[in-house]
Coordinates of C-alpha atoms and ligand atoms in Angstrom, one line a residue:
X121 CA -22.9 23.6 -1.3
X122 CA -23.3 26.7 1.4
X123 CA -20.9 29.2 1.6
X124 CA -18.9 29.2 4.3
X125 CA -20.1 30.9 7.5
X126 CA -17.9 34.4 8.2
X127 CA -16.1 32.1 11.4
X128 CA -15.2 29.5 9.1
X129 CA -14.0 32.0 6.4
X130 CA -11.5 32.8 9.0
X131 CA -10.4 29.4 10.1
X132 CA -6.3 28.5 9.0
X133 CA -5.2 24.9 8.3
X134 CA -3.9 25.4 12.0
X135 CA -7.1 25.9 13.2
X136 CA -8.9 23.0 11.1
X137 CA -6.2 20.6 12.4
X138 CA -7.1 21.4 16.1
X139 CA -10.6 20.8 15.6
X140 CA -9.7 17.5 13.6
X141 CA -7.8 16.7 16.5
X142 CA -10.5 17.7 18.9
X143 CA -12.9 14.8 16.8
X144 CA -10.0 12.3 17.1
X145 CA -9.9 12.8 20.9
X146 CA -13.5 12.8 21.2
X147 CA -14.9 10.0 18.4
X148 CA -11.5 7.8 18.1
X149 CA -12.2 8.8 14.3
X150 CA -9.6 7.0 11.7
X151 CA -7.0 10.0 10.9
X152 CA -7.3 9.0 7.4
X153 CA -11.1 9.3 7.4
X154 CA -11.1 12.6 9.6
X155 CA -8.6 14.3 6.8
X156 CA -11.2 13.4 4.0
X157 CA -13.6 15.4 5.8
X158 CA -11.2 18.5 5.2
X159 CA -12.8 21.3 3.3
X160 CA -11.8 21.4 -0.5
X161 CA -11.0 24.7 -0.5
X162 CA -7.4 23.7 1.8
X163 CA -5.5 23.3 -1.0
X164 CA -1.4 22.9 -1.6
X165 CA 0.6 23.9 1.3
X166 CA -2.1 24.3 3.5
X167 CA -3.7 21.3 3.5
X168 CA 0.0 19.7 3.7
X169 CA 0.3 22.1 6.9
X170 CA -2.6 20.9 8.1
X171 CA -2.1 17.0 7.6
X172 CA 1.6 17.2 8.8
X173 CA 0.0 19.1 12.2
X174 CA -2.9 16.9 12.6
X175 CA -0.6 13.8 12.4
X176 CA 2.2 15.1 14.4
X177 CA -0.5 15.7 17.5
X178 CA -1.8 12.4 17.1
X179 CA 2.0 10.9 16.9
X180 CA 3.4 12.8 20.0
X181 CA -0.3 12.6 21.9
X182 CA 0.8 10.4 24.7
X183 CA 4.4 12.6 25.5
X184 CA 2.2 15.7 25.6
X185 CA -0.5 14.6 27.8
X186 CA 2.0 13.0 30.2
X187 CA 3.3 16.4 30.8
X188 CA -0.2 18.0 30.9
X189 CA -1.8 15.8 33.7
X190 CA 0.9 17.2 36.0
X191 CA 0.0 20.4 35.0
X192 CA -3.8 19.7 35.1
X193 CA -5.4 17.9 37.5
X194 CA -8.3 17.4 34.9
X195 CA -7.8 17.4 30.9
X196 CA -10.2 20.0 29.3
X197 CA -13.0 19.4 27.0
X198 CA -12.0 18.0 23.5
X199 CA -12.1 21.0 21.7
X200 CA -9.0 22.8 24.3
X201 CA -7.5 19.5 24.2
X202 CA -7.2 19.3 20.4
X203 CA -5.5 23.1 20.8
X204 CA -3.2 22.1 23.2
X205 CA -1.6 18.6 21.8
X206 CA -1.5 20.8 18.0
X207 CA 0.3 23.5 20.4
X208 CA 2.7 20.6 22.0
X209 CA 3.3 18.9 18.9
X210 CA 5.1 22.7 17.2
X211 CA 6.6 22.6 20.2
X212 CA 8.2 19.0 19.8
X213 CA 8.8 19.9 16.2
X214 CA 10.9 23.1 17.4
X215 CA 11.7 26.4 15.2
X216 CA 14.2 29.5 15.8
X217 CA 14.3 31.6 18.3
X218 CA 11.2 32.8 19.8
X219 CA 9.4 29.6 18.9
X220 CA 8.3 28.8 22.1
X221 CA 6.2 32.4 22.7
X222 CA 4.6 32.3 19.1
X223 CA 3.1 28.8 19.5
X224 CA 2.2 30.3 22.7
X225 CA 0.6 33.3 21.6
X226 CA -0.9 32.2 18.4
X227 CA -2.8 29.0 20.8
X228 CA -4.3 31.8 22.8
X229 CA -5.3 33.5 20.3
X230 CA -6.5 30.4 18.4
X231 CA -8.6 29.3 21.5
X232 CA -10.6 33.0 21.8
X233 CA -12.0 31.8 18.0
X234 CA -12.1 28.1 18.7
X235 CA -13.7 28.4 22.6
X236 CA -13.5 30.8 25.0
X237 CA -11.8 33.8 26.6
X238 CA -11.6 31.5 29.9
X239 CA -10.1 28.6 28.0
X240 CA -7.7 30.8 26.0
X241 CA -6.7 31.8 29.6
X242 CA -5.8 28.2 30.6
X243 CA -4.4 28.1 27.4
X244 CA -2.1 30.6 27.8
X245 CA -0.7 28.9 31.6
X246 CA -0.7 25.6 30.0
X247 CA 0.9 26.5 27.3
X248 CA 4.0 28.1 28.9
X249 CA 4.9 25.4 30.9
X250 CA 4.6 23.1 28.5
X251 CA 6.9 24.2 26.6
X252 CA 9.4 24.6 29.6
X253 CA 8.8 21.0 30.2
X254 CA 9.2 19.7 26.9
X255 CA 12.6 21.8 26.5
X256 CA 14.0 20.3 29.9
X257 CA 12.9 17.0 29.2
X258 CA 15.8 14.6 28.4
X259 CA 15.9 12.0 25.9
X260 CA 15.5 8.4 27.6
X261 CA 18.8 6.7 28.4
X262 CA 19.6 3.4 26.7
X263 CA 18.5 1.2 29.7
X264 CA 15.5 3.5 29.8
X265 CA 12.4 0.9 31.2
X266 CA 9.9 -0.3 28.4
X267 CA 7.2 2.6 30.3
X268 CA 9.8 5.1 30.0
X269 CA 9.8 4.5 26.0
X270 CA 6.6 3.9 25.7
X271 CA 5.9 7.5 27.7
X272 CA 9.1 9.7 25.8
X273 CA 8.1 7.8 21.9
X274 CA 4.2 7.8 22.3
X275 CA 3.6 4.4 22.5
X276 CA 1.3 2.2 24.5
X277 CA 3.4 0.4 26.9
X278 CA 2.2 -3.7 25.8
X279 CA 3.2 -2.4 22.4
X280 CA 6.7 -1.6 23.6
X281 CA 6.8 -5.0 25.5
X282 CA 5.5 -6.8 22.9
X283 CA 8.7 -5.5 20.8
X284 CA 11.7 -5.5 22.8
X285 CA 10.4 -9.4 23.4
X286 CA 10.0 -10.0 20.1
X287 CA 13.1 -7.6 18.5
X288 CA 15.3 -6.8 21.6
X289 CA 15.7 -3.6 23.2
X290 CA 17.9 -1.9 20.4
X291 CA 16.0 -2.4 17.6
X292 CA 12.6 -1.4 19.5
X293 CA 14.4 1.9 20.2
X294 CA 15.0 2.2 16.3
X295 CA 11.5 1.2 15.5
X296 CA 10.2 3.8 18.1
X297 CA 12.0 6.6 16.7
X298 CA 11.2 5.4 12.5
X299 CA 7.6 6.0 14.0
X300 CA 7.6 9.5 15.6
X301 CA 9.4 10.7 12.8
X302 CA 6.9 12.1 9.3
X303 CA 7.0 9.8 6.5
X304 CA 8.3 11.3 3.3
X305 CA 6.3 11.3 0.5
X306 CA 7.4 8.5 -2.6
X307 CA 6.4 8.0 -6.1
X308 CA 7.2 4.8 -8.2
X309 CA 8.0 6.0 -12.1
X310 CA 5.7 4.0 -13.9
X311 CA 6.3 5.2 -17.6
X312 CA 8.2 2.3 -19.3
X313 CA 8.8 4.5 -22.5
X314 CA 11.4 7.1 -20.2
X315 CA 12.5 8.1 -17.2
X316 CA 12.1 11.0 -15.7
X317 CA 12.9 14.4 -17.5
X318 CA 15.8 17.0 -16.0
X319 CA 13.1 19.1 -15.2
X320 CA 10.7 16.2 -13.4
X321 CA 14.1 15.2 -11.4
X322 CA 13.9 19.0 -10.0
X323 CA 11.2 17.3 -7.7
X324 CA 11.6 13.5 -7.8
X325 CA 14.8 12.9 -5.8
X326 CA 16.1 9.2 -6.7
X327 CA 16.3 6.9 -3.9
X328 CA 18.3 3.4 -3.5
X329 CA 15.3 1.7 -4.5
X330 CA 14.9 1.8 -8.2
X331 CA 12.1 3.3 -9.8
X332 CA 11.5 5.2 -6.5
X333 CA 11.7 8.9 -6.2
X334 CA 11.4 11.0 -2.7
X335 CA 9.0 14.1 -3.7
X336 CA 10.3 17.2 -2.9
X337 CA 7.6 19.2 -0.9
X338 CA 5.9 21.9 -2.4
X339 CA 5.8 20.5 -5.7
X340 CA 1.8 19.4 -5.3
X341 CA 0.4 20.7 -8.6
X342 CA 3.4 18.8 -10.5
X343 CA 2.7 15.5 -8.6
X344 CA -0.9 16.1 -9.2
X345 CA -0.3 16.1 -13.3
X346 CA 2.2 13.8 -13.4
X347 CA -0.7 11.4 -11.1
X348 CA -3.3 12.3 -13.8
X349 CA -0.7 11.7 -16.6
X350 CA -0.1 8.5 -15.3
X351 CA 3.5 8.6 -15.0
X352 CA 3.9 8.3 -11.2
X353 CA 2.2 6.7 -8.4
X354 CA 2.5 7.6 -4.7
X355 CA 3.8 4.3 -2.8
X356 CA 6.7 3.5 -0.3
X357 CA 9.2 1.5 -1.5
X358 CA 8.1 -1.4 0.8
X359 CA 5.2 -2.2 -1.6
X360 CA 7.6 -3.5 -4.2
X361 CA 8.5 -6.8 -2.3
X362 CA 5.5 -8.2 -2.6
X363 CA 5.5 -7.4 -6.7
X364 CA 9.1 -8.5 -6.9
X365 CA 8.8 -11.8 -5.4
X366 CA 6.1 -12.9 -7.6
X367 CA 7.7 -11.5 -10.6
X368 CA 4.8 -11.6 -12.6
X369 CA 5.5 -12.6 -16.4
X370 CA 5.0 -10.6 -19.9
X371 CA 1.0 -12.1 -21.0
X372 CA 0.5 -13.8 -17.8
X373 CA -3.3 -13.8 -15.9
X374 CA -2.7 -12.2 -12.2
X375 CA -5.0 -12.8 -9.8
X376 CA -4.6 -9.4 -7.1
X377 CA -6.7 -10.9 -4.3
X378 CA -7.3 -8.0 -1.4
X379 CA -6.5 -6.0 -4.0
X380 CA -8.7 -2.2 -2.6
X381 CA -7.4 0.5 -3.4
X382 CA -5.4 -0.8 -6.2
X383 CA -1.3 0.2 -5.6
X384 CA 0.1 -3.8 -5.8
X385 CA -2.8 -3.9 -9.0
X386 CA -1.1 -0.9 -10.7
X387 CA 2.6 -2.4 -10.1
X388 CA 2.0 -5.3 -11.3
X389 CA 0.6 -4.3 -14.3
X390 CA 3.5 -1.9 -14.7
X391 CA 5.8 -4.7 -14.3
X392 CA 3.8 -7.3 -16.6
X393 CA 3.3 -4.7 -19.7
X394 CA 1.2 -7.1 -21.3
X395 CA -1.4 -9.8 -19.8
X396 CA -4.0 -9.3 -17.2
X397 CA -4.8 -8.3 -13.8
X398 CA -7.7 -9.2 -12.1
X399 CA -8.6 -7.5 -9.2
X400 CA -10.9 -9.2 -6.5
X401 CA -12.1 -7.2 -3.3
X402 CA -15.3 -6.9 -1.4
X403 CA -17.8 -4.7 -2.3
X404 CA -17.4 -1.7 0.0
X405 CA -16.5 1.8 -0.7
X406 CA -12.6 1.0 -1.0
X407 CA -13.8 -0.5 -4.3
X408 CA -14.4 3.3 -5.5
X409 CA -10.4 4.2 -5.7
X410 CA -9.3 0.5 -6.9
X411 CA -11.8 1.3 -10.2
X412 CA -9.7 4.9 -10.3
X413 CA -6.6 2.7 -10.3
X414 CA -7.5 0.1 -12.6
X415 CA -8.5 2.9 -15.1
X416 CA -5.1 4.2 -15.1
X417 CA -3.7 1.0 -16.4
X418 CA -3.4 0.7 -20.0
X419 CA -1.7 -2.0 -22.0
X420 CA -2.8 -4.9 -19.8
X421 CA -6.5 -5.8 -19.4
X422 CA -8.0 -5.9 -16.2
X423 CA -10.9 -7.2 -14.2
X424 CA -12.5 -6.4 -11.1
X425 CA -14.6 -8.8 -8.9
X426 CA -16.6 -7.5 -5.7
X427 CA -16.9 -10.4 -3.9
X428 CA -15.8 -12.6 -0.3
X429 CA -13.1 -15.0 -1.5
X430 CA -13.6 -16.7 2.2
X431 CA -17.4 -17.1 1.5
X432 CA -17.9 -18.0 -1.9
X433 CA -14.6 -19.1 -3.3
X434 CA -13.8 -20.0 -7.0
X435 CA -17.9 -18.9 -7.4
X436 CA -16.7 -15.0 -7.4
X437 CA -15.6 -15.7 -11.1
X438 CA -18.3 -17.7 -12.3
X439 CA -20.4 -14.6 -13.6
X440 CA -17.7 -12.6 -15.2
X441 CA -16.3 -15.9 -17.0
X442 CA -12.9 -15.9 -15.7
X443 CA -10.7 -18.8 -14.7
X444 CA -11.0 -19.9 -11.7
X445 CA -7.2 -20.8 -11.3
X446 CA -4.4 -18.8 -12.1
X447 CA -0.1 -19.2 -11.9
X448 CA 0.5 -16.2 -10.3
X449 CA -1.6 -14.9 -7.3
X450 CA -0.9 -12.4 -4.9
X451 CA -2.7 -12.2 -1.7
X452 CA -2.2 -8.7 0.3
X453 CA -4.5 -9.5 3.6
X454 CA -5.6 -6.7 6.1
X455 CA -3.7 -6.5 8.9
X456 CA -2.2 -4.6 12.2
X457 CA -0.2 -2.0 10.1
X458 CA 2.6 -2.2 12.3
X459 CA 5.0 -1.3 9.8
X460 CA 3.3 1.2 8.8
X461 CA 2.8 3.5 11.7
X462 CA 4.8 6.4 10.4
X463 CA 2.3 7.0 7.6
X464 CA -0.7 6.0 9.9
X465 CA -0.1 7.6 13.4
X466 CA -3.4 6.8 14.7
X467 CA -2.7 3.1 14.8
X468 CA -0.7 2.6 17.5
X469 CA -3.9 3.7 19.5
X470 CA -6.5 1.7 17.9
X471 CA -4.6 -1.6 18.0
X472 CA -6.0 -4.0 21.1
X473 CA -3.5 -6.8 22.5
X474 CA -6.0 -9.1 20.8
X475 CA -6.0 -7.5 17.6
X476 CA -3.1 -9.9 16.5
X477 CA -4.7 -13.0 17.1
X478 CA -7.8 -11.7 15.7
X479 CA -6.0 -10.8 12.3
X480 CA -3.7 -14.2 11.8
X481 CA -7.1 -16.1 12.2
X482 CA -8.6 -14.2 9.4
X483 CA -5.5 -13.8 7.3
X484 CA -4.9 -18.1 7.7
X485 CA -8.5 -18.4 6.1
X486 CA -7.7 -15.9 3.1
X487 CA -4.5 -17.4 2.1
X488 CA -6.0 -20.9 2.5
X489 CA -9.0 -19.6 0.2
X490 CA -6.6 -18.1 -2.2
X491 CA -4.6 -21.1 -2.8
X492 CA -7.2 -22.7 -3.8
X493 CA -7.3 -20.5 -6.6
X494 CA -3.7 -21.3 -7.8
X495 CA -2.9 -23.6 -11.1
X496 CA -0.4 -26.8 -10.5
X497 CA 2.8 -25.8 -10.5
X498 CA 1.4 -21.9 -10.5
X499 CA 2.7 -19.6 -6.9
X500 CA 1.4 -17.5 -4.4
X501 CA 2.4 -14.5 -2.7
X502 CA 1.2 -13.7 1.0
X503 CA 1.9 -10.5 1.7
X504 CA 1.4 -7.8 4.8
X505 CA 2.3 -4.4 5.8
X506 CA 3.0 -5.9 9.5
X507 CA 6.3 -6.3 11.4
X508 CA 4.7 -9.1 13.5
X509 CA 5.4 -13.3 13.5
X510 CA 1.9 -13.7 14.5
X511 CA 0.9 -12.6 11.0
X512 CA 3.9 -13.4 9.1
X513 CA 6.2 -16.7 9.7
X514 CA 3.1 -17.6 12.1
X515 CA 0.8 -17.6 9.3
X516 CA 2.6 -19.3 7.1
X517 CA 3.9 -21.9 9.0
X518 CA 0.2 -22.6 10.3
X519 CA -1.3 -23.3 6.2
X520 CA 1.8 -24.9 5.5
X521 CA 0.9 -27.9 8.5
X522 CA -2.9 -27.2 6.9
X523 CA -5.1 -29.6 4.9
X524 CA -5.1 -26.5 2.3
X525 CA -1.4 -26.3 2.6
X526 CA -1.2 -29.5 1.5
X527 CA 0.8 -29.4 -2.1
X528 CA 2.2 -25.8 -1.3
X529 CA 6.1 -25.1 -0.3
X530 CA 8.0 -21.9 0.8
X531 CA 10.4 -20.8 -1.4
X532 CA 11.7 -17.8 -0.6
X533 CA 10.3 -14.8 1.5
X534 CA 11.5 -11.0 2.3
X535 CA 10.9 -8.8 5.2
X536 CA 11.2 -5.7 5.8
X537 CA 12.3 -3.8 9.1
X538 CA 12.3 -0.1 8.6
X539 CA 15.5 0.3 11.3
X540 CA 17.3 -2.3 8.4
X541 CA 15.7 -0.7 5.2
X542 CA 15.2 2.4 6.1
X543 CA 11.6 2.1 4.6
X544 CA 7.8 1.3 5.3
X545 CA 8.1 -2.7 7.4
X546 CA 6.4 -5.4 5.2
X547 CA 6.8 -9.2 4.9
X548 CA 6.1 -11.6 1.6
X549 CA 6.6 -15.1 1.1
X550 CA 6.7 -16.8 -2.2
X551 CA 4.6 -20.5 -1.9
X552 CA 4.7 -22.9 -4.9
X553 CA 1.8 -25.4 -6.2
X554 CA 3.4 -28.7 -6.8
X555 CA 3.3 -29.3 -10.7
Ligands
SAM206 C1 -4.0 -4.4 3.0 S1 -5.4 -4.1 2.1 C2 -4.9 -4.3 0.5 C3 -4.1 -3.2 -0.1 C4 -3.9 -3.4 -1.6 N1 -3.3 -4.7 -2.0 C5 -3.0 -2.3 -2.2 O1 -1.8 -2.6 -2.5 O2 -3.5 -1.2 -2.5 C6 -6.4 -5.5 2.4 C7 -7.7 -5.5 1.6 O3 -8.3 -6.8 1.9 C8 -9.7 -6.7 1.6 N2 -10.4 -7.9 2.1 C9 -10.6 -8.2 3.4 N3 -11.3 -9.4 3.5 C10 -11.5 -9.8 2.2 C11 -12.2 -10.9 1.7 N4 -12.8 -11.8 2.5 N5 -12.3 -11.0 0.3 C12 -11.8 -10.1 -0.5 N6 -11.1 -9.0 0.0 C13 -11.0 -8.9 1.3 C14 -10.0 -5.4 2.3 O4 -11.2 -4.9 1.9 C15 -8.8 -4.5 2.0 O5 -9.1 -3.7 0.9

């Protein structure tokens, strides 16, 4: 690997989060993907600085930029842009007084290395009466239009429409603010033998949910060990339901289908203690961190399958010799992420109107594949990180009234709204083989 150049020597986790941002505006890179490419040597707080101000000017981008374009007639190249909504977004998040001129100063300052002296002189205008437009700006009232929310919470406006139709106006209002506001960071305790030590609670807080713990920030080398040690895992509490509802049983075979990168594989390992996991997802790079996550399960075997389960079926276990029906199988099927914007900021701008439809065509066609898979009498869980019917009740109604539904009843589901829980949205629902 080169050393890095003298300019890059000198760049701070401020300045490698507006030139993240400046690739974000330019390439519509993923956020997650564009914080991999992060130079190893941010470590600890300052990559955390970084992420948090990377993510907060993706959050709050379309509340910034409505107050730049009436301060700009035309939005500057990518790189000043990626300055200015980093800038904005300190400004949103606030500080004591003075806070306004540092962000200020230390943008200007930022642009001279990032761009130019003529850009750090826009920079400077811009800058200033941002801020005074920011601070003046009141919050929407509650009979604020949809395109008034949509503008204040960063949103696109269909989204917002899409939810007060779907939720009511209240609850989109909740949902809007869950989502501009940063996720804490959870661990699930996974050591069965204890629970966490007096001096491991100085940075696990306990939460309502049990065996979930808030990390305390600034603790990264601790939750780095304790990862390594295999004691924790980072998760949101919402990833339990899925686990819960199947309630997978001391020795039993569970079949994790969609299982990449592997956090439903670990827990229900954790919660079986004994038995077998088998863990089926196609072979793409996400396979890389579900092998580092079966590795750190020990006590119950597990299998990994690289394979289409839409394409080729029960044939995915043929070469590996394993059954090709099991009694407990979960199926956790990509979708829109809508309960999960808080964690991923940059999907509320990806997602099309489409999208949905898209998604509950493919996820009908994985959970009719999957329950092929399941032994009479033997369950399934559909599960999905979405807040959306479409891909929920929708999806489940649909294979019910299915030839491949045929056999199969509901028997219980669970979903989570983060304005109700007060975690991650998610949505599971328990189907049954006929014996
Ligand atoms: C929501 S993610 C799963 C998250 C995972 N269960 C966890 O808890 O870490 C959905 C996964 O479905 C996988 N997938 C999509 N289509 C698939 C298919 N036809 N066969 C197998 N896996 C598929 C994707 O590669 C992706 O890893």
């Amino acid at each position: 690997m080169n050393p890095p150049t003298t300019s890059e020597a000198r760049l701070t986790p401020w300045s490698h989060a507006a030139r993240l941002v400046a690739r974000w505006v330019e390439k519509g890179e993923r956020v997650d993907a564009l914080l991999d490419t992060m130079p190893r040597t941010v470590t600890g707080v300052d990559r955390g600085r970084c992420q948090n101000l990377l993510l907060g000017a993706v959050r709050h981008r379309g509340r910034i930029e409505a107050h730049l374009k009436q301060l700009i007639t035309l939005l500057p190249r990518p790189r000043v842009q990626g300055i200015l909504l980093v800038a904005g977004f300190e400004l949103i998040e606030g500080g004591t007084e003075g806070h306004a001129a540092r962000v200020g100063h230390h943008a200007v300052e930022q642009t001279k290395l990032l761009a130019s002296p003529s850009e750090a002189r826009l920079v400077n205008a811009v800058v200033r009466k941002l801020a005074a437009g920011l601070a003046s700006e009141p919050v929407p009232p509650k009979e604020a239009s949809a395109a008034q929310l949509a503008e204040y919470f960063s949103h696109p406006d269909w989204m917002v429409k899409r939810w007060i139709a779907q939720y009511g106006a209240d609850a989109t209002r909740a949902l809007l603010e869950w989502n501009q506001k940063p996720a804490p960071v959870y661990a699930r305790w996974r050591n069965r033998d204890r629970a966490p030590s007096e001096d491991e609670l100085k940075w696990l807080t306990p939460t309502a949910w049990a065996g979930f713990y808030e990390v305390k920030s600034g603790n990264w080398a601790l939750v780095e060990a304790a990862l390594a040690a295999g004691v924790i895992y980072l998760q949101d509490p919402a990833t339990r339901l899925a686990v819960e509802l199947l309630a997978p049983k001391a020795g039993e075979s569970v079949l994790d289908m969609c299982a990449a990168p592997g956090g439903k594989s670990l827990a229900i390992a954790d919660t079986l203690g004994s038995g077998r996991v088998v863990a089926v997802d196609l072979p793409t790079t996400r396979v890389e961190r579900l092998k580092e996550n079966l590795a750190r399960i020990s006590g119950v075997e597990t299998a990994l399958v690289q394979g289409d389960i839409g394409v080729d079926g029960a044939k995915i276990f043929e070469a590996q010799g394993l059954p090709k029906a099991y009694a407990a199988v979960l199926i956790d099927v990509p979708c829109t992420n809508t309960g999960v914007m808080r964690h991923r900021a940059d999907v509320k701008w990806r997602l099309q109107v489409g999208d949905y439809a898209k998604h509950a065509r493919q996820q009908l066609g994985l959970l009719t594949a999957a329950a092929q898979l399941v032994e009479a009498g033997g369950r399934i869980v559909y599960s999905t990180c979405s807040l959306d019917e479409d891909e929920n009740v929708e999806v489940v109604d649909a294979f019910l009234k299915s030839a491949g539904g045929r056999g199969f009843s509901l028997e219980k589901s669970t979903v989570s709204r983060p304005w109700e829980t007060g975690h991650d949205g998610a949505a599971a629902f328990l189907l049954r083989r006929k014996g």
